[in-house]
Amino acid sequence: MSEQGLGAQAAGTAATTLPASRSGFRWRLISSIVLWGIMLAVIFWLPPTALYIFMNVVLAIATWEFYRICEAKGIPTYKFWGTVGTIALISGSWFFYRRGDRVELSYDFDILILLVFTVGVFLRQFPQKLNPQGIATMAVTLFGLLYVAWLGNFITRINFASPQGRYLVMYLTVVTKFTDIGAYLIGSTLGRHKMIPRISPKKTWEGTAGGIVFAMGSSVLCVKWMPGTLGAVGLTLPHALILGLLLGAAAVVGDLAESLIKREAGVKDSGTILPGHGGALDLVDSLLFTAPLLYVYLRLFVA
């Protein structure tokens, strides 16, 4: 093909790509606004049960999507039982945590659920005669329960960690999502050095640094703007800086972790329910790593 032909083809490709990119960004912006509106309503304006229902719906869908990704790789899963286990974990924590005198039973209930489902996947596998990947099926089913449900359920623990729990959930969401926003903005404008192209071809070191800076900035602003709530928990400016750094780094790892799973399975998005975002697992992938970290930090270092 001649140079003129190549130039025309490149121009045509660019003309086709730019509107699609803008359209994708527009849908991403609209979805983000809608999601933030739902989050604010669920946390601050609707009855407490709304958060329980919201978490069940989002994490159950995310668990189901994880199993669908594994099946795209050719690994059979017991996705129905894994999704039931997700709802059971969240429901148990919700019931015991809201009863302040029975918090310790929540940990025992988690152990019970994991024990029941560990034994359950063996029982489910016993009658299977045509599944040559029995070990992989059982392992992936249990891993999905741990990866999505158990890690995501730390949001419930944070919510009931103190009377200001709902503000802590909001703080967690803001810092985590601002990491994603910062990484996207800085990476798309200044990104030059690829981070781990084998896993995430578009992620750059510049974008990662930008995401962590955004996380630290949003963490500090949250603590300064809500001193009567986050300050009452014990979050001071030094805590805000440290948590911004830690949560920003954890959010990046969480995003890379899901990218690794999708890349292995040859899947672009976990689902299509959120225009511009993908699926529920794409929405919560970073939170699955930041929620446990925030909970542990609060327990160990914050009065």
PDB file of C-alpha atoms in Angstrom:
ATOM      1  CA  MET A   1       0.000   0.000   0.000  1.00  0.00           C
ATOM      2  CA  SER A   2       1.292   3.513  -0.848  1.00  0.00           C
ATOM      3  CA  GLU A   3       2.168   6.145   1.722  1.00  0.00           C
ATOM      4  CA  GLN A   4      -0.893   8.138   0.635  1.00  0.00           C
ATOM      5  CA  GLY A   5      -3.063   5.091   1.125  1.00  0.00           C
ATOM      6  CA  LEU A   6      -1.570   4.469   4.542  1.00  0.00           C
ATOM      7  CA  GLY A   7      -2.092   8.114   5.472  1.00  0.00           C
ATOM      8  CA  ALA A   8      -5.710   8.022   4.365  1.00  0.00           C
ATOM      9  CA  GLN A   9      -6.287   4.794   6.280  1.00  0.00           C
ATOM     10  CA  ALA A  10      -4.734   6.277   9.419  1.00  0.00           C
ATOM     11  CA  ALA A  11      -6.831   9.416   9.080  1.00  0.00           C
ATOM     12  CA  GLY A  12      -9.949   7.323   8.639  1.00  0.00           C
ATOM     13  CA  THR A  13      -9.055   5.243  11.689  1.00  0.00           C
ATOM     14  CA  ALA A  14      -8.465   8.364  13.765  1.00  0.00           C
ATOM     15  CA  ALA A  15     -11.768   9.843  12.620  1.00  0.00           C
ATOM     16  CA  THR A  16     -13.527   6.656  13.596  1.00  0.00           C
ATOM     17  CA  THR A  17     -11.729   6.285  16.921  1.00  0.00           C
ATOM     18  CA  LEU A  18     -12.127   9.793  18.293  1.00  0.00           C
ATOM     19  CA  PRO A  19     -15.949   9.900  18.299  1.00  0.00           C
ATOM     20  CA  ALA A  20     -16.063   6.414  19.803  1.00  0.00           C
ATOM     21  CA  SER A  21     -13.622   7.519  22.510  1.00  0.00           C
ATOM     22  CA  ARG A  22     -15.667  10.619  23.252  1.00  0.00           C
ATOM     23  CA  SER A  23     -18.842   8.579  23.296  1.00  0.00           C
ATOM     24  CA  GLY A  24     -17.270   6.124  25.731  1.00  0.00           C
ATOM     25  CA  PHE A  25     -16.123   8.969  27.978  1.00  0.00           C
ATOM     26  CA  ARG A  26     -19.614  10.534  27.866  1.00  0.00           C
ATOM     27  CA  TRP A  27     -21.240   7.277  28.951  1.00  0.00           C
ATOM     28  CA  ARG A  28     -18.601   6.840  31.651  1.00  0.00           C
ATOM     29  CA  LEU A  29     -19.360  10.350  32.959  1.00  0.00           C
ATOM     30  CA  ILE A  30     -23.133   9.775  32.939  1.00  0.00           C
ATOM     31  CA  SER A  31     -22.766   6.412  34.680  1.00  0.00           C
ATOM     32  CA  SER A  32     -20.467   7.938  37.301  1.00  0.00           C
ATOM     33  CA  ILE A  33     -22.944  10.724  38.093  1.00  0.00           C
ATOM     34  CA  VAL A  34     -25.804   8.236  38.417  1.00  0.00           C
ATOM     35  CA  LEU A  35     -23.719   5.914  40.597  1.00  0.00           C
ATOM     36  CA  TRP A  36     -22.638   8.747  42.895  1.00  0.00           C
ATOM     37  CA  GLY A  37     -26.275   9.803  43.249  1.00  0.00           C
ATOM     38  CA  ILE A  38     -27.286   6.264  44.178  1.00  0.00           C
ATOM     39  CA  MET A  39     -24.393   5.969  46.628  1.00  0.00           C
ATOM     40  CA  LEU A  40     -25.271   9.226  48.383  1.00  0.00           C
ATOM     41  CA  ALA A  41     -28.906   8.222  48.628  1.00  0.00           C
ATOM     42  CA  VAL A  42     -28.109   4.758  49.953  1.00  0.00           C
ATOM     43  CA  ILE A  43     -25.637   5.993  52.574  1.00  0.00           C
ATOM     44  CA  PHE A  44     -27.245   9.206  53.811  1.00  0.00           C
ATOM     45  CA  TRP A  45     -30.905   9.510  52.839  1.00  0.00           C
ATOM     46  CA  LEU A  46     -32.479   6.067  52.604  1.00  0.00           C
ATOM     47  CA  PRO A  47     -33.131   3.716  55.547  1.00  0.00           C
ATOM     48  CA  PRO A  48     -30.123   1.618  56.696  1.00  0.00           C
ATOM     49  CA  THR A  49     -31.620  -1.450  55.025  1.00  0.00           C
ATOM     50  CA  ALA A  50     -30.965   0.199  51.649  1.00  0.00           C
ATOM     51  CA  LEU A  51     -27.202  -0.257  52.060  1.00  0.00           C
ATOM     52  CA  TYR A  52     -27.734  -3.928  52.914  1.00  0.00           C
ATOM     53  CA  ILE A  53     -29.827  -4.442  49.768  1.00  0.00           C
ATOM     54  CA  PHE A  54     -27.408  -2.402  47.637  1.00  0.00           C
ATOM     55  CA  MET A  55     -24.404  -4.421  48.803  1.00  0.00           C
ATOM     56  CA  ASN A  56     -26.195  -7.710  48.248  1.00  0.00           C
ATOM     57  CA  VAL A  57     -27.171  -6.772  44.711  1.00  0.00           C
ATOM     58  CA  VAL A  58     -23.793  -5.344  43.665  1.00  0.00           C
ATOM     59  CA  LEU A  59     -21.604  -8.050  45.242  1.00  0.00           C
ATOM     60  CA  ALA A  60     -23.885 -10.892  44.143  1.00  0.00           C
ATOM     61  CA  ILE A  61     -23.705  -9.636  40.553  1.00  0.00           C
ATOM     62  CA  ALA A  62     -19.928  -9.145  40.881  1.00  0.00           C
ATOM     63  CA  THR A  63     -19.526 -12.719  42.143  1.00  0.00           C
ATOM     64  CA  TRP A  64     -21.631 -14.052  39.291  1.00  0.00           C
ATOM     65  CA  GLU A  65     -19.521 -12.046  36.804  1.00  0.00           C
ATOM     66  CA  PHE A  66     -16.319 -13.451  38.274  1.00  0.00           C
ATOM     67  CA  TYR A  67     -17.590 -16.984  37.688  1.00  0.00           C
ATOM     68  CA  ARG A  68     -18.628 -16.080  34.142  1.00  0.00           C
ATOM     69  CA  ILE A  69     -15.092 -14.824  33.485  1.00  0.00           C
ATOM     70  CA  CYS A  70     -13.686 -18.136  34.725  1.00  0.00           C
ATOM     71  CA  GLU A  71     -16.113 -20.055  32.523  1.00  0.00           C
ATOM     72  CA  ALA A  72     -14.934 -17.988  29.550  1.00  0.00           C
ATOM     73  CA  LYS A  73     -11.496 -19.415  30.332  1.00  0.00           C
ATOM     74  CA  GLY A  74     -13.004 -22.900  30.154  1.00  0.00           C
ATOM     75  CA  ILE A  75     -13.214 -23.592  33.902  1.00  0.00           C
ATOM     76  CA  PRO A  76     -16.649 -24.822  35.054  1.00  0.00           C
ATOM     77  CA  THR A  77     -17.900 -23.219  38.282  1.00  0.00           C
ATOM     78  CA  TYR A  78     -20.713 -23.659  40.766  1.00  0.00           C
ATOM     79  CA  LYS A  79     -21.740 -20.057  40.336  1.00  0.00           C
ATOM     80  CA  PHE A  80     -25.190 -20.422  41.861  1.00  0.00           C
ATOM     81  CA  TRP A  81     -23.793 -21.726  45.152  1.00  0.00           C
ATOM     82  CA  GLY A  82     -21.027 -19.149  45.190  1.00  0.00           C
ATOM     83  CA  THR A  83     -23.560 -16.354  44.730  1.00  0.00           C
ATOM     84  CA  VAL A  84     -25.732 -17.776  47.510  1.00  0.00           C
ATOM     85  CA  GLY A  85     -22.646 -17.829  49.725  1.00  0.00           C
ATOM     86  CA  THR A  86     -22.030 -14.155  48.953  1.00  0.00           C
ATOM     87  CA  ILE A  87     -25.499 -13.182  50.123  1.00  0.00           C
ATOM     88  CA  ALA A  88     -25.126 -15.390  53.213  1.00  0.00           C
ATOM     89  CA  LEU A  89     -21.836 -13.734  54.217  1.00  0.00           C
ATOM     90  CA  ILE A  90     -23.217 -10.217  53.853  1.00  0.00           C
ATOM     91  CA  SER A  91     -26.474 -11.069  55.615  1.00  0.00           C
ATOM     92  CA  GLY A  92     -24.708 -12.691  58.565  1.00  0.00           C
ATOM     93  CA  SER A  93     -22.373  -9.750  59.108  1.00  0.00           C
ATOM     94  CA  TRP A  94     -25.232  -7.297  58.738  1.00  0.00           C
ATOM     95  CA  PHE A  95     -27.381  -9.126  61.294  1.00  0.00           C
ATOM     96  CA  PHE A  96     -24.665  -9.605  63.924  1.00  0.00           C
ATOM     97  CA  TYR A  97     -22.925  -6.254  63.501  1.00  0.00           C
ATOM     98  CA  ARG A  98     -26.072  -4.213  63.881  1.00  0.00           C
ATOM     99  CA  ARG A  99     -26.552  -6.041  67.196  1.00  0.00           C
ATOM    100  CA  GLY A 100     -23.684  -4.392  69.071  1.00  0.00           C
ATOM    101  CA  ASP A 101     -23.695  -7.077  71.761  1.00  0.00           C
ATOM    102  CA  ARG A 102     -23.142  -9.861  69.215  1.00  0.00           C
ATOM    103  CA  VAL A 103     -20.321  -8.483  67.056  1.00  0.00           C
ATOM    104  CA  GLU A 104     -17.959 -11.367  67.834  1.00  0.00           C
ATOM    105  CA  LEU A 105     -20.539 -13.788  66.451  1.00  0.00           C
ATOM    106  CA  SER A 106     -20.030 -12.183  63.044  1.00  0.00           C
ATOM    107  CA  TYR A 107     -16.505 -13.624  62.866  1.00  0.00           C
ATOM    108  CA  ASP A 108     -17.794 -17.055  63.886  1.00  0.00           C
ATOM    109  CA  PHE A 109     -20.524 -16.808  61.248  1.00  0.00           C
ATOM    110  CA  ASP A 110     -17.942 -16.027  58.550  1.00  0.00           C
ATOM    111  CA  ILE A 111     -16.001 -19.128  59.573  1.00  0.00           C
ATOM    112  CA  LEU A 112     -19.206 -21.183  59.529  1.00  0.00           C
ATOM    113  CA  ILE A 113     -20.167 -19.996  56.031  1.00  0.00           C
ATOM    114  CA  LEU A 114     -16.692 -20.680  54.634  1.00  0.00           C
ATOM    115  CA  LEU A 115     -16.654 -24.109  56.292  1.00  0.00           C
ATOM    116  CA  VAL A 116     -20.106 -25.008  54.960  1.00  0.00           C
ATOM    117  CA  PHE A 117     -19.225 -23.931  51.433  1.00  0.00           C
ATOM    118  CA  THR A 118     -15.852 -25.679  51.493  1.00  0.00           C
ATOM    119  CA  VAL A 119     -17.577 -28.931  52.386  1.00  0.00           C
ATOM    120  CA  GLY A 120     -20.436 -28.035  50.032  1.00  0.00           C
ATOM    121  CA  VAL A 121     -18.302 -27.797  46.901  1.00  0.00           C
ATOM    122  CA  PHE A 122     -16.936 -31.275  47.599  1.00  0.00           C
ATOM    123  CA  LEU A 123     -20.462 -32.605  48.008  1.00  0.00           C
ATOM    124  CA  ARG A 124     -21.457 -30.813  44.811  1.00  0.00           C
ATOM    125  CA  GLN A 125     -18.540 -32.384  42.954  1.00  0.00           C
ATOM    126  CA  PHE A 126     -19.102 -35.977  44.168  1.00  0.00           C
ATOM    127  CA  PRO A 127     -21.878 -36.860  41.655  1.00  0.00           C
ATOM    128  CA  GLN A 128     -20.149 -35.135  38.713  1.00  0.00           C
ATOM    129  CA  LYS A 129     -19.033 -37.780  36.215  1.00  0.00           C
ATOM    130  CA  LEU A 130     -18.305 -35.602  33.184  1.00  0.00           C
ATOM    131  CA  ASN A 131     -16.264 -32.814  34.731  1.00  0.00           C
ATOM    132  CA  PRO A 132     -12.551 -33.452  34.153  1.00  0.00           C
ATOM    133  CA  GLN A 133     -11.655 -30.227  35.984  1.00  0.00           C
ATOM    134  CA  GLY A 134     -13.114 -31.014  39.365  1.00  0.00           C
ATOM    135  CA  ILE A 135     -10.224 -29.553  41.354  1.00  0.00           C
ATOM    136  CA  ALA A 136     -10.230 -26.335  39.322  1.00  0.00           C
ATOM    137  CA  THR A 137     -14.013 -26.036  39.646  1.00  0.00           C
ATOM    138  CA  MET A 138     -13.938 -26.371  43.422  1.00  0.00           C
ATOM    139  CA  ALA A 139     -10.929 -24.069  43.805  1.00  0.00           C
ATOM    140  CA  VAL A 140     -12.338 -21.314  41.590  1.00  0.00           C
ATOM    141  CA  THR A 141     -15.767 -21.482  43.256  1.00  0.00           C
ATOM    142  CA  LEU A 142     -14.234 -21.014  46.706  1.00  0.00           C
ATOM    143  CA  PHE A 143     -11.809 -18.369  45.467  1.00  0.00           C
ATOM    144  CA  GLY A 144     -14.698 -16.328  44.060  1.00  0.00           C
ATOM    145  CA  LEU A 145     -16.381 -16.416  47.462  1.00  0.00           C
ATOM    146  CA  LEU A 146     -13.198 -15.173  49.145  1.00  0.00           C
ATOM    147  CA  TYR A 147     -12.156 -12.658  46.492  1.00  0.00           C
ATOM    148  CA  VAL A 148     -15.482 -10.899  45.984  1.00  0.00           C
ATOM    149  CA  ALA A 149     -17.742 -11.685  48.941  1.00  0.00           C
ATOM    150  CA  TRP A 150     -15.340 -11.943  51.871  1.00  0.00           C
ATOM    151  CA  LEU A 151     -13.200  -8.964  50.867  1.00  0.00           C
ATOM    152  CA  GLY A 152     -16.213  -6.862  49.844  1.00  0.00           C
ATOM    153  CA  ASN A 153     -17.969  -7.647  53.111  1.00  0.00           C
ATOM    154  CA  PHE A 154     -15.447  -5.485  54.973  1.00  0.00           C
ATOM    155  CA  ILE A 155     -17.593  -2.556  53.838  1.00  0.00           C
ATOM    156  CA  THR A 156     -20.256  -3.905  56.198  1.00  0.00           C
ATOM    157  CA  ARG A 157     -17.736  -4.049  59.028  1.00  0.00           C
ATOM    158  CA  ILE A 158     -16.659  -0.457  58.350  1.00  0.00           C
ATOM    159  CA  ASN A 159     -20.279   0.674  58.293  1.00  0.00           C
ATOM    160  CA  PHE A 160     -20.859  -0.690  61.799  1.00  0.00           C
ATOM    161  CA  ALA A 161     -17.379   0.111  63.147  1.00  0.00           C
ATOM    162  CA  SER A 162     -18.606   3.311  64.824  1.00  0.00           C
ATOM    163  CA  PRO A 163     -21.620   5.650  64.941  1.00  0.00           C
ATOM    164  CA  GLN A 164     -19.939   7.513  62.052  1.00  0.00           C
ATOM    165  CA  GLY A 165     -19.663   4.333  60.016  1.00  0.00           C
ATOM    166  CA  ARG A 166     -21.636   5.641  57.055  1.00  0.00           C
ATOM    167  CA  TYR A 167     -19.175   8.567  56.749  1.00  0.00           C
ATOM    168  CA  LEU A 168     -16.306   6.085  56.792  1.00  0.00           C
ATOM    169  CA  VAL A 169     -17.956   4.169  53.939  1.00  0.00           C
ATOM    170  CA  MET A 170     -18.300   7.414  52.019  1.00  0.00           C
ATOM    171  CA  TYR A 171     -14.676   8.300  52.783  1.00  0.00           C
ATOM    172  CA  LEU A 172     -13.547   4.874  51.552  1.00  0.00           C
ATOM    173  CA  THR A 173     -15.526   5.244  48.322  1.00  0.00           C
ATOM    174  CA  VAL A 174     -14.310   8.788  47.638  1.00  0.00           C
ATOM    175  CA  VAL A 175     -10.610   8.007  48.137  1.00  0.00           C
ATOM    176  CA  THR A 176     -10.832   4.774  46.136  1.00  0.00           C
ATOM    177  CA  LYS A 177     -12.687   6.318  43.215  1.00  0.00           C
ATOM    178  CA  PHE A 178     -10.502   9.428  43.155  1.00  0.00           C
ATOM    179  CA  THR A 179      -7.550   7.081  42.743  1.00  0.00           C
ATOM    180  CA  ASP A 180      -9.220   5.726  39.600  1.00  0.00           C
ATOM    181  CA  ILE A 181     -10.043   9.251  38.389  1.00  0.00           C
ATOM    182  CA  GLY A 182      -6.510  10.531  38.987  1.00  0.00           C
ATOM    183  CA  ALA A 183      -4.943   7.512  37.316  1.00  0.00           C
ATOM    184  CA  TYR A 184      -7.221   7.945  34.275  1.00  0.00           C
ATOM    185  CA  LEU A 185      -6.681  11.708  33.904  1.00  0.00           C
ATOM    186  CA  ILE A 186      -2.918  11.716  34.444  1.00  0.00           C
ATOM    187  CA  GLY A 187      -2.340   8.459  32.593  1.00  0.00           C
ATOM    188  CA  SER A 188      -4.308   9.570  29.513  1.00  0.00           C
ATOM    189  CA  THR A 189      -2.553  12.950  29.314  1.00  0.00           C
ATOM    190  CA  LEU A 190       0.964  12.409  30.675  1.00  0.00           C
ATOM    191  CA  GLY A 191       1.388   8.638  30.666  1.00  0.00           C
ATOM    192  CA  ARG A 192       4.518   7.520  28.826  1.00  0.00           C
ATOM    193  CA  HIS A 193       5.986   4.567  30.696  1.00  0.00           C
ATOM    194  CA  LYS A 194       3.961   1.362  30.727  1.00  0.00           C
ATOM    195  CA  MET A 195       3.566  -0.246  34.127  1.00  0.00           C
ATOM    196  CA  ILE A 196       2.717  -3.903  33.459  1.00  0.00           C
ATOM    197  CA  PRO A 197       1.644  -4.090  29.786  1.00  0.00           C
ATOM    198  CA  ARG A 198       1.221  -7.853  29.996  1.00  0.00           C
ATOM    199  CA  ILE A 199      -1.659  -7.327  32.428  1.00  0.00           C
ATOM    200  CA  SER A 200      -2.933  -3.807  31.692  1.00  0.00           C
ATOM    201  CA  PRO A 201      -1.588  -2.314  28.442  1.00  0.00           C
ATOM    202  CA  LYS A 202      -2.922   1.198  29.151  1.00  0.00           C
ATOM    203  CA  LYS A 203      -1.775   1.570  32.765  1.00  0.00           C
ATOM    204  CA  THR A 204       1.314   3.743  33.182  1.00  0.00           C
ATOM    205  CA  TRP A 205       3.617   4.667  36.052  1.00  0.00           C
ATOM    206  CA  GLU A 206       2.640   8.310  35.604  1.00  0.00           C
ATOM    207  CA  GLY A 207      -1.039   7.419  35.886  1.00  0.00           C
ATOM    208  CA  THR A 208      -0.390   5.326  38.984  1.00  0.00           C
ATOM    209  CA  ALA A 209       1.493   8.177  40.633  1.00  0.00           C
ATOM    210  CA  GLY A 210      -1.304  10.570  39.689  1.00  0.00           C
ATOM    211  CA  GLY A 211      -3.898   8.232  41.164  1.00  0.00           C
ATOM    212  CA  ILE A 212      -2.052   8.026  44.478  1.00  0.00           C
ATOM    213  CA  VAL A 213      -1.660  11.836  44.599  1.00  0.00           C
ATOM    214  CA  PHE A 214      -5.409  12.209  43.968  1.00  0.00           C
ATOM    215  CA  ALA A 215      -6.080   9.646  46.707  1.00  0.00           C
ATOM    216  CA  MET A 216      -3.968  11.543  49.219  1.00  0.00           C
ATOM    217  CA  GLY A 217      -5.555  14.857  48.254  1.00  0.00           C
ATOM    218  CA  SER A 218      -9.110  13.541  48.500  1.00  0.00           C
ATOM    219  CA  SER A 219      -8.301  11.879  51.824  1.00  0.00           C
ATOM    220  CA  VAL A 220      -7.044  15.155  53.294  1.00  0.00           C
ATOM    221  CA  LEU A 221     -10.020  17.106  51.941  1.00  0.00           C
ATOM    222  CA  CYS A 222     -12.503  14.604  53.381  1.00  0.00           C
ATOM    223  CA  VAL A 223     -10.933  14.864  56.845  1.00  0.00           C
ATOM    224  CA  LYS A 224     -10.857  18.670  56.660  1.00  0.00           C
ATOM    225  CA  TRP A 225     -14.430  18.983  55.379  1.00  0.00           C
ATOM    226  CA  MET A 226     -15.911  16.493  57.834  1.00  0.00           C
ATOM    227  CA  PRO A 227     -14.032  17.109  61.107  1.00  0.00           C
ATOM    228  CA  GLY A 228     -17.138  16.492  63.190  1.00  0.00           C
ATOM    229  CA  THR A 229     -17.580  12.992  61.790  1.00  0.00           C
ATOM    230  CA  LEU A 230     -14.250  11.626  60.567  1.00  0.00           C
ATOM    231  CA  GLY A 231     -12.466  13.615  63.260  1.00  0.00           C
ATOM    232  CA  ALA A 232     -14.733  12.055  65.866  1.00  0.00           C
ATOM    233  CA  VAL A 233     -13.542   8.635  64.707  1.00  0.00           C
ATOM    234  CA  GLY A 234      -9.946   9.736  65.250  1.00  0.00           C
ATOM    235  CA  LEU A 235      -8.853  10.472  61.702  1.00  0.00           C
ATOM    236  CA  THR A 236      -6.333  13.317  61.905  1.00  0.00           C
ATOM    237  CA  LEU A 237      -4.309  14.940  59.117  1.00  0.00           C
ATOM    238  CA  PRO A 238      -1.349  12.518  59.512  1.00  0.00           C
ATOM    239  CA  HIS A 239      -3.788   9.580  59.333  1.00  0.00           C
ATOM    240  CA  ALA A 240      -5.360  11.135  56.240  1.00  0.00           C
ATOM    241  CA  LEU A 241      -2.002  11.361  54.467  1.00  0.00           C
ATOM    242  CA  ILE A 242      -0.983   7.827  55.405  1.00  0.00           C
ATOM    243  CA  LEU A 243      -4.373   6.365  54.503  1.00  0.00           C
ATOM    244  CA  GLY A 244      -4.416   8.268  51.214  1.00  0.00           C
ATOM    245  CA  LEU A 245      -1.074   6.706  50.286  1.00  0.00           C
ATOM    246  CA  LEU A 246      -2.051   3.200  51.435  1.00  0.00           C
ATOM    247  CA  LEU A 247      -5.565   3.212  49.984  1.00  0.00           C
ATOM    248  CA  GLY A 248      -4.321   4.683  46.706  1.00  0.00           C
ATOM    249  CA  ALA A 249      -1.732   1.931  46.360  1.00  0.00           C
ATOM    250  CA  ALA A 250      -4.286  -0.736  47.332  1.00  0.00           C
ATOM    251  CA  ALA A 251      -6.763   0.604  44.757  1.00  0.00           C
ATOM    252  CA  VAL A 252      -4.141   0.263  42.026  1.00  0.00           C
ATOM    253  CA  VAL A 253      -3.377  -3.313  43.116  1.00  0.00           C
ATOM    254  CA  GLY A 254      -7.102  -4.128  43.177  1.00  0.00           C
ATOM    255  CA  ASP A 255      -7.559  -2.824  39.647  1.00  0.00           C
ATOM    256  CA  LEU A 256      -4.524  -4.781  38.436  1.00  0.00           C
ATOM    257  CA  ALA A 257      -5.780  -7.925  40.158  1.00  0.00           C
ATOM    258  CA  GLU A 258      -9.030  -7.893  38.207  1.00  0.00           C
ATOM    259  CA  SER A 259      -7.162  -6.990  35.013  1.00  0.00           C
ATOM    260  CA  LEU A 260      -4.977 -10.055  35.541  1.00  0.00           C
ATOM    261  CA  ILE A 261      -8.050 -12.283  35.850  1.00  0.00           C
ATOM    262  CA  LYS A 262      -9.743 -10.779  32.782  1.00  0.00           C
ATOM    263  CA  ARG A 263      -6.533 -10.888  30.752  1.00  0.00           C
ATOM    264  CA  GLU A 264      -6.048 -14.558  31.586  1.00  0.00           C
ATOM    265  CA  ALA A 265      -9.585 -15.304  30.414  1.00  0.00           C
ATOM    266  CA  GLY A 266      -9.420 -13.039  27.360  1.00  0.00           C
ATOM    267  CA  VAL A 267     -12.306 -10.874  28.581  1.00  0.00           C
ATOM    268  CA  LYS A 268     -12.397  -7.077  28.206  1.00  0.00           C
ATOM    269  CA  ASP A 269     -15.079  -6.209  30.789  1.00  0.00           C
ATOM    270  CA  SER A 270     -16.688  -8.258  33.540  1.00  0.00           C
ATOM    271  CA  GLY A 271     -20.155  -7.289  32.287  1.00  0.00           C
ATOM    272  CA  THR A 272     -22.192  -4.714  30.377  1.00  0.00           C
ATOM    273  CA  ILE A 273     -24.680  -3.426  32.947  1.00  0.00           C
ATOM    274  CA  LEU A 274     -22.831  -0.103  33.454  1.00  0.00           C
ATOM    275  CA  PRO A 275     -22.234   1.896  30.231  1.00  0.00           C
ATOM    276  CA  GLY A 276     -18.666   3.182  30.198  1.00  0.00           C
ATOM    277  CA  HIS A 277     -17.680   1.120  33.234  1.00  0.00           C
ATOM    278  CA  GLY A 278     -18.422  -2.487  32.341  1.00  0.00           C
ATOM    279  CA  GLY A 279     -19.844  -4.729  35.031  1.00  0.00           C
ATOM    280  CA  ALA A 280     -20.300  -4.735  38.777  1.00  0.00           C
ATOM    281  CA  LEU A 281     -16.911  -6.386  39.314  1.00  0.00           C
ATOM    282  CA  ASP A 282     -15.274  -3.606  37.284  1.00  0.00           C
ATOM    283  CA  LEU A 283     -16.987  -1.140  39.625  1.00  0.00           C
ATOM    284  CA  VAL A 284     -15.874  -2.696  42.925  1.00  0.00           C
ATOM    285  CA  ASP A 285     -12.506  -4.249  42.006  1.00  0.00           C
ATOM    286  CA  SER A 286     -10.491  -1.557  43.809  1.00  0.00           C
ATOM    287  CA  LEU A 287     -12.853  -1.476  46.812  1.00  0.00           C
ATOM    288  CA  LEU A 288     -12.223  -5.190  47.363  1.00  0.00           C
ATOM    289  CA  PHE A 289      -8.654  -4.284  48.358  1.00  0.00           C
ATOM    290  CA  THR A 290      -9.153  -0.880  49.975  1.00  0.00           C
ATOM    291  CA  ALA A 291     -12.040  -1.879  52.295  1.00  0.00           C
ATOM    292  CA  PRO A 292     -10.093  -4.557  54.246  1.00  0.00           C
ATOM    293  CA  LEU A 293      -7.076  -2.250  54.471  1.00  0.00           C
ATOM    294  CA  LEU A 294      -9.116   0.644  55.889  1.00  0.00           C
ATOM    295  CA  TYR A 295     -10.827  -1.652  58.388  1.00  0.00           C
ATOM    296  CA  VAL A 296      -7.520  -3.095  59.643  1.00  0.00           C
ATOM    297  CA  TYR A 297      -5.938   0.369  59.825  1.00  0.00           C
ATOM    298  CA  LEU A 298      -8.867   1.696  61.869  1.00  0.00           C
ATOM    299  CA  ARG A 299      -8.646  -1.252  64.243  1.00  0.00           C
ATOM    300  CA  LEU A 300      -4.872  -1.039  64.731  1.00  0.00           C
ATOM    301  CA  PHE A 301      -3.958   2.629  64.552  1.00  0.00           C
ATOM    302  CA  VAL A 302      -7.003   4.862  65.069  1.00  0.00           C
ATOM    303  CA  ALA A 303      -8.402   5.428  68.528  1.00  0.00           C
TER     304      ALA A 303
END
